[in-house]
Amino acid sequence: MYRGREGQWAFLLHRLSGLAILAYLLLHVFSIGSFMFGERFYMAIHHTYDLWPFRVGLVFVTAGVVYHAFNGLRIIVMDFTGAGVAYQRQMWYGVLLISAASFVYAAVSLYPRLVGGY
Amino acid sequence: MIRARTFTDARQQAHSNAELNWWVFMRISGLILVFLVLGHIYMTFIQVSEADATFDAVVGKLANPAWKFYDWLILSLALLHGANGARYSIEDYVRSRPGRAWVKGVFYSVVALLFAFGTIGLFSI
């Protein structure tokens, strides 16, 4: 069921998106938490985060969180119901579809910020 | 680490109670985080444009204790969920025993410091 098939890719993407979200979370907690050092410090970090790789990264983070969330639900369904295992491939394609849709949605709604910054 | 598809398999494969408890924790915290994090993204990213996320807006929103608790719940659950997920990856990919101890030691320290930083930040307003 697993090797080289959908299950393996689902597992790999779940891990990669999880580690990427964790990296984002660490940066996010640091940047938002830094407001306790005052506005100047907070804005210095946020000007760094306004560089284009971070702006493009927002789109990937949104899609990554949606993938991780819905694939996590798929895992829970597989773990706790017998029927979930039988439909894990179909569910995975559903998860991919939702993730792609949220990628496009985030890219469209963030477009002004992607090209213009704040 | 447990590689199981059902709770019964997980219970048979778990080497210790702690490992089984983490397996269950990942499912439960994941389920809660789906709502907390997607709600957080929706409220701070789509409902409000990022240009509104100024210093004053963040301070003003966090003055409400309900948002403090909401954000602290995300902070603690997400860090625990993420740290345990990273632990699975470290145990899978860092092969040497001393290497694993170092990577884990540094990684857990960073997570603990950031948890303290975030908690102090949230409740210092």
mmCIF file of C-alpha atoms in Angstrom:
data_model
loop_
_atom_site.group_PDB
_atom_site.id
_atom_site.type_symbol
_atom_site.label_atom_id
_atom_site.label_comp_id
_atom_site.label_asym_id
_atom_site.label_seq_id
_atom_site.Cartn_x
_atom_site.Cartn_y
_atom_site.Cartn_z
ATOM 1 C CA MET A 1 0.000 0.000 0.000
ATOM 2 C CA TYR A 2 2.781 2.401 0.874
ATOM 3 C CA ARG A 3 6.018 2.130 -1.100
ATOM 4 C CA GLY A 4 6.172 4.466 -4.082
ATOM 5 C CA ARG A 5 2.420 5.045 -3.992
ATOM 6 C CA GLU A 6 0.179 7.837 -2.773
ATOM 7 C CA GLY A 7 0.614 6.866 0.880
ATOM 8 C CA GLN A 8 4.377 7.427 0.706
ATOM 9 C CA TRP A 9 4.002 10.852 -0.900
ATOM 10 C CA ALA A 10 1.334 11.795 1.616
ATOM 11 C CA PHE A 11 3.699 10.803 4.446
ATOM 12 C CA LEU A 12 6.666 12.691 2.946
ATOM 13 C CA LEU A 13 4.642 15.849 2.288
ATOM 14 C CA HIS A 14 3.134 15.667 5.785
ATOM 15 C CA ARG A 15 6.628 15.594 7.286
ATOM 16 C CA LEU A 16 8.026 18.349 5.068
ATOM 17 C CA SER A 17 5.019 20.622 5.615
ATOM 18 C CA GLY A 18 5.135 19.913 9.352
ATOM 19 C CA LEU A 19 8.814 20.846 9.638
ATOM 20 C CA ALA A 20 8.262 23.937 7.471
ATOM 21 C CA ILE A 21 5.317 25.051 9.626
ATOM 22 C CA LEU A 22 7.404 24.506 12.760
ATOM 23 C CA ALA A 23 10.186 26.677 11.315
ATOM 24 C CA TYR A 24 7.605 29.340 10.461
ATOM 25 C CA LEU A 25 6.077 29.085 13.946
ATOM 26 C CA LEU A 26 9.455 29.657 15.608
ATOM 27 C CA LEU A 27 10.049 32.787 13.484
ATOM 28 C CA HIS A 28 6.452 33.922 14.015
ATOM 29 C CA VAL A 29 6.554 33.616 17.822
ATOM 30 C CA PHE A 30 9.872 35.457 17.867
ATOM 31 C CA SER A 31 8.691 38.299 15.627
ATOM 32 C CA ILE A 32 5.268 38.816 17.258
ATOM 33 C CA GLY A 33 6.605 38.283 20.791
ATOM 34 C CA SER A 34 9.285 40.909 20.189
ATOM 35 C CA PHE A 35 6.664 43.646 20.655
ATOM 36 C CA MET A 36 7.535 43.561 24.355
ATOM 37 C CA PHE A 37 10.840 45.242 23.421
ATOM 38 C CA GLY A 38 8.988 48.196 21.950
ATOM 39 C CA GLU A 39 7.777 49.340 18.558
ATOM 40 C CA ARG A 40 11.223 50.110 17.092
ATOM 41 C CA PHE A 41 12.521 46.570 17.620
ATOM 42 C CA TYR A 42 9.241 45.049 16.409
ATOM 43 C CA MET A 43 9.254 47.049 13.188
ATOM 44 C CA ALA A 44 12.948 46.319 12.538
ATOM 45 C CA ILE A 45 12.131 42.600 12.409
ATOM 46 C CA HIS A 46 9.018 43.213 10.328
ATOM 47 C CA HIS A 47 10.957 45.214 7.767
ATOM 48 C CA THR A 48 13.258 42.235 7.354
ATOM 49 C CA TYR A 49 10.226 39.985 6.899
ATOM 50 C CA ASP A 50 9.023 42.306 4.160
ATOM 51 C CA LEU A 51 11.767 41.024 1.811
ATOM 52 C CA TRP A 52 10.274 39.212 -1.173
ATOM 53 C CA PRO A 53 11.275 35.628 -0.197
ATOM 54 C CA PHE A 54 9.193 36.018 2.985
ATOM 55 C CA ARG A 55 6.238 37.481 1.083
ATOM 56 C CA VAL A 56 6.241 34.580 -1.387
ATOM 57 C CA GLY A 57 6.729 32.225 1.562
ATOM 58 C CA LEU A 58 3.381 33.346 3.027
ATOM 59 C CA VAL A 59 1.554 31.680 0.127
ATOM 60 C CA PHE A 60 3.435 28.419 0.672
ATOM 61 C CA VAL A 61 2.893 28.567 4.444
ATOM 62 C CA THR A 62 -0.862 28.974 3.962
ATOM 63 C CA ALA A 63 -1.037 26.041 1.540
ATOM 64 C CA GLY A 64 1.307 24.021 3.781
ATOM 65 C CA VAL A 65 -0.871 24.557 6.855
ATOM 66 C CA VAL A 66 -4.005 23.601 4.902
ATOM 67 C CA TYR A 67 -2.287 20.465 3.547
ATOM 68 C CA HIS A 68 -0.996 19.481 6.994
ATOM 69 C CA ALA A 69 -4.390 20.129 8.614
ATOM 70 C CA PHE A 70 -6.486 18.179 6.120
ATOM 71 C CA ASN A 71 -3.959 15.369 5.706
ATOM 72 C CA GLY A 72 -3.901 15.166 9.507
ATOM 73 C CA LEU A 73 -7.680 14.718 9.466
ATOM 74 C CA ARG A 74 -7.186 11.982 6.839
ATOM 75 C CA ILE A 75 -4.685 10.261 9.155
ATOM 76 C CA ILE A 76 -7.129 10.477 12.076
ATOM 77 C CA VAL A 77 -9.915 8.985 9.937
ATOM 78 C CA MET A 78 -7.545 6.176 8.867
ATOM 79 C CA ASP A 79 -6.468 5.518 12.449
ATOM 80 C CA PHE A 80 -9.861 5.332 14.045
ATOM 81 C CA THR A 81 -12.152 3.873 11.361
ATOM 82 C CA GLY A 82 -11.659 0.808 9.192
ATOM 83 C CA ALA A 83 -13.307 2.432 6.192
ATOM 84 C CA GLY A 84 -10.786 5.294 6.237
ATOM 85 C CA VAL A 85 -7.955 2.974 5.156
ATOM 86 C CA ALA A 86 -9.936 1.752 2.160
ATOM 87 C CA TYR A 87 -10.474 5.303 0.906
ATOM 88 C CA GLN A 88 -7.115 6.816 1.894
ATOM 89 C CA ARG A 89 -6.048 7.389 -1.755
ATOM 90 C CA GLN A 90 -9.248 9.169 -2.719
ATOM 91 C CA MET A 91 -9.067 11.248 0.456
ATOM 92 C CA TRP A 92 -5.465 12.190 -0.350
ATOM 93 C CA TYR A 93 -6.425 13.534 -3.769
ATOM 94 C CA GLY A 94 -9.159 15.523 -2.031
ATOM 95 C CA VAL A 95 -6.570 16.932 0.369
ATOM 96 C CA LEU A 96 -4.316 17.882 -2.563
ATOM 97 C CA LEU A 97 -7.224 19.600 -4.282
ATOM 98 C CA ILE A 98 -8.101 21.647 -1.178
ATOM 99 C CA SER A 99 -4.416 22.584 -0.699
ATOM 100 C CA ALA A 100 -4.021 23.683 -4.326
ATOM 101 C CA ALA A 101 -7.219 25.740 -4.053
ATOM 102 C CA SER A 102 -5.969 27.479 -0.897
ATOM 103 C CA PHE A 103 -2.595 28.111 -2.588
ATOM 104 C CA VAL A 104 -4.347 29.866 -5.457
ATOM 105 C CA TYR A 105 -6.692 31.731 -3.098
ATOM 106 C CA ALA A 106 -3.792 32.947 -0.927
ATOM 107 C CA ALA A 107 -1.777 33.956 -4.004
ATOM 108 C CA VAL A 108 -4.697 35.957 -5.437
ATOM 109 C CA SER A 109 -5.658 37.684 -2.200
ATOM 110 C CA LEU A 110 -2.009 38.409 -1.341
ATOM 111 C CA TYR A 111 -1.130 39.605 -4.848
ATOM 112 C CA PRO A 112 -0.950 43.327 -3.950
ATOM 113 C CA ARG A 113 1.344 42.537 -1.056
ATOM 114 C CA LEU A 114 3.470 40.137 -3.117
ATOM 115 C CA VAL A 115 4.309 42.851 -5.632
ATOM 116 C CA GLY A 116 4.086 45.917 -3.411
ATOM 117 C CA GLY A 117 5.084 45.000 0.114
ATOM 118 C CA TYR A 118 3.202 46.621 2.974
ATOM 119 C CA MET B 1 8.306 5.900 17.060
ATOM 120 C CA ILE B 2 5.054 4.172 16.217
ATOM 121 C CA ARG B 3 4.196 3.223 12.650
ATOM 122 C CA ALA B 4 0.630 2.076 13.035
ATOM 123 C CA ARG B 5 -2.598 2.581 11.183
ATOM 124 C CA THR B 6 -5.018 1.916 13.996
ATOM 125 C CA PHE B 7 -5.098 2.511 17.722
ATOM 126 C CA THR B 8 -4.918 -1.260 18.345
ATOM 127 C CA ASP B 9 -1.745 -1.533 16.210
ATOM 128 C CA ALA B 10 -0.279 1.494 17.964
ATOM 129 C CA ARG B 11 -0.875 -0.052 21.381
ATOM 130 C CA GLN B 12 0.869 -3.255 20.312
ATOM 131 C CA GLN B 13 3.837 -1.426 18.765
ATOM 132 C CA ALA B 14 4.420 1.123 21.508
ATOM 133 C CA HIS B 15 7.549 0.384 23.488
ATOM 134 C CA SER B 16 6.409 2.490 26.378
ATOM 135 C CA ASN B 17 3.317 4.167 27.725
ATOM 136 C CA ALA B 18 4.884 7.564 27.009
ATOM 137 C CA GLU B 19 5.262 6.717 23.314
ATOM 138 C CA LEU B 20 1.617 5.629 23.105
ATOM 139 C CA ASN B 21 0.509 8.769 24.925
ATOM 140 C CA TRP B 22 2.417 10.926 22.418
ATOM 141 C CA TRP B 23 0.765 9.026 19.570
ATOM 142 C CA VAL B 24 -2.670 9.808 21.036
ATOM 143 C CA PHE B 25 -1.615 13.398 21.846
ATOM 144 C CA MET B 26 -0.643 14.035 18.196
ATOM 145 C CA ARG B 27 -4.162 13.054 17.045
ATOM 146 C CA ILE B 28 -6.033 15.032 19.678
ATOM 147 C CA SER B 29 -3.882 18.180 19.562
ATOM 148 C CA GLY B 30 -3.905 17.990 15.761
ATOM 149 C CA LEU B 31 -7.701 17.911 15.721
ATOM 150 C CA ILE B 32 -7.910 20.931 18.060
ATOM 151 C CA LEU B 33 -5.194 22.809 16.141
ATOM 152 C CA VAL B 34 -7.084 22.412 12.849
ATOM 153 C CA PHE B 35 -9.777 24.714 14.222
ATOM 154 C CA LEU B 36 -7.487 27.026 16.218
ATOM 155 C CA VAL B 37 -4.911 27.589 13.482
ATOM 156 C CA LEU B 38 -7.285 27.792 10.515
ATOM 157 C CA GLY B 39 -9.370 30.242 12.562
ATOM 158 C CA HIS B 40 -6.234 32.219 13.383
ATOM 159 C CA ILE B 41 -5.200 32.357 9.709
ATOM 160 C CA TYR B 42 -8.699 33.390 8.683
ATOM 161 C CA MET B 43 -9.012 36.144 11.283
ATOM 162 C CA THR B 44 -5.548 37.644 10.953
ATOM 163 C CA PHE B 45 -4.811 37.045 7.304
ATOM 164 C CA ILE B 46 -7.994 37.072 5.254
ATOM 165 C CA GLN B 47 -10.544 38.998 7.335
ATOM 166 C CA VAL B 48 -7.899 41.635 8.164
ATOM 167 C CA SER B 49 -5.276 42.596 5.623
ATOM 168 C CA GLU B 50 -1.681 42.281 6.689
ATOM 169 C CA ALA B 51 -1.227 46.026 6.263
ATOM 170 C CA ASP B 52 -3.510 46.441 9.310
ATOM 171 C CA ALA B 53 -1.280 44.210 11.451
ATOM 172 C CA THR B 54 0.610 47.144 12.890
ATOM 173 C CA PHE B 55 2.239 47.305 16.290
ATOM 174 C CA ASP B 56 -0.801 49.060 17.793
ATOM 175 C CA ALA B 57 -3.239 46.561 16.281
ATOM 176 C CA VAL B 58 -1.364 43.610 17.809
ATOM 177 C CA VAL B 59 -1.141 45.289 21.228
ATOM 178 C CA GLY B 60 -4.816 46.306 21.091
ATOM 179 C CA LYS B 61 -6.043 42.840 20.171
ATOM 180 C CA LEU B 62 -3.938 41.122 22.808
ATOM 181 C CA ALA B 63 -5.287 43.423 25.520
ATOM 182 C CA ASN B 64 -8.391 41.203 25.487
ATOM 183 C CA PRO B 65 -7.845 38.200 27.805
ATOM 184 C CA ALA B 66 -9.884 35.913 25.513
ATOM 185 C CA TRP B 67 -7.379 36.456 22.664
ATOM 186 C CA LYS B 68 -4.522 35.997 25.110
ATOM 187 C CA PHE B 69 -5.869 32.589 26.061
ATOM 188 C CA TYR B 70 -6.645 31.672 22.421
ATOM 189 C CA ASP B 71 -3.126 32.591 21.314
ATOM 190 C CA TRP B 72 -1.502 30.908 24.293
ATOM 191 C CA LEU B 73 -3.450 27.711 23.556
ATOM 192 C CA ILE B 74 -2.154 27.781 19.961
ATOM 193 C CA LEU B 75 1.364 28.542 21.187
ATOM 194 C CA SER B 76 1.546 25.675 23.656
ATOM 195 C CA LEU B 77 -0.321 23.050 21.601
ATOM 196 C CA ALA B 78 1.484 23.917 18.347
ATOM 197 C CA LEU B 79 4.923 23.927 19.970
ATOM 198 C CA LEU B 80 4.292 20.567 21.687
ATOM 199 C CA HIS B 81 2.804 19.068 18.506
ATOM 200 C CA GLY B 82 5.631 20.480 16.361
ATOM 201 C CA ALA B 83 8.402 19.529 18.765
ATOM 202 C CA ASN B 84 7.149 15.950 18.974
ATOM 203 C CA GLY B 85 6.821 15.786 15.183
ATOM 204 C CA ALA B 86 10.384 17.064 14.811
ATOM 205 C CA ARG B 87 11.478 14.463 17.363
ATOM 206 C CA TYR B 88 10.068 11.726 15.077
ATOM 207 C CA SER B 89 12.092 13.184 12.187
ATOM 208 C CA ILE B 90 15.277 13.519 14.265
ATOM 209 C CA GLU B 91 14.998 9.912 15.428
ATOM 210 C CA ASP B 92 14.516 8.783 11.825
ATOM 211 C CA TYR B 93 17.257 10.769 10.107
ATOM 212 C CA VAL B 94 20.006 11.490 12.667
ATOM 213 C CA ARG B 95 21.668 8.103 12.817
ATOM 214 C CA SER B 96 24.521 8.465 15.320
ATOM 215 C CA ARG B 97 23.620 8.313 19.006
ATOM 216 C CA PRO B 98 25.744 11.283 20.193
ATOM 217 C CA GLY B 99 24.609 13.312 17.182
ATOM 218 C CA ARG B 100 21.001 12.631 18.071
ATOM 219 C CA ALA B 101 21.579 13.706 21.675
ATOM 220 C CA TRP B 102 23.133 16.989 20.532
ATOM 221 C CA VAL B 103 20.480 17.799 17.956
ATOM 222 C CA LYS B 104 17.703 17.018 20.434
ATOM 223 C CA GLY B 105 19.371 18.987 23.219
ATOM 224 C CA VAL B 106 19.811 22.117 21.114
ATOM 225 C CA PHE B 107 16.364 21.786 19.523
ATOM 226 C CA TYR B 108 14.489 21.279 22.816
ATOM 227 C CA SER B 109 16.351 24.260 24.323
ATOM 228 C CA VAL B 110 15.295 26.510 21.437
ATOM 229 C CA VAL B 111 11.666 25.379 21.742
ATOM 230 C CA ALA B 112 11.646 25.840 25.533
ATOM 231 C CA LEU B 113 13.186 29.325 25.280
ATOM 232 C CA LEU B 114 10.696 30.347 22.624
ATOM 233 C CA PHE B 115 7.774 29.014 24.660
ATOM 234 C CA ALA B 116 8.949 31.103 27.625
ATOM 235 C CA PHE B 117 9.477 34.120 25.335
ATOM 236 C CA GLY B 118 6.007 33.822 23.800
ATOM 237 C CA THR B 119 4.286 33.268 27.157
ATOM 238 C CA ILE B 120 6.021 36.226 28.804
ATOM 239 C CA GLY B 121 5.234 38.368 25.758
ATOM 240 C CA LEU B 122 1.551 37.402 25.787
ATOM 241 C CA PHE B 123 0.993 38.061 29.472
ATOM 242 C CA SER B 124 3.207 41.136 29.816
ATOM 243 C CA ILE B 125 0.635 43.474 28.244
#
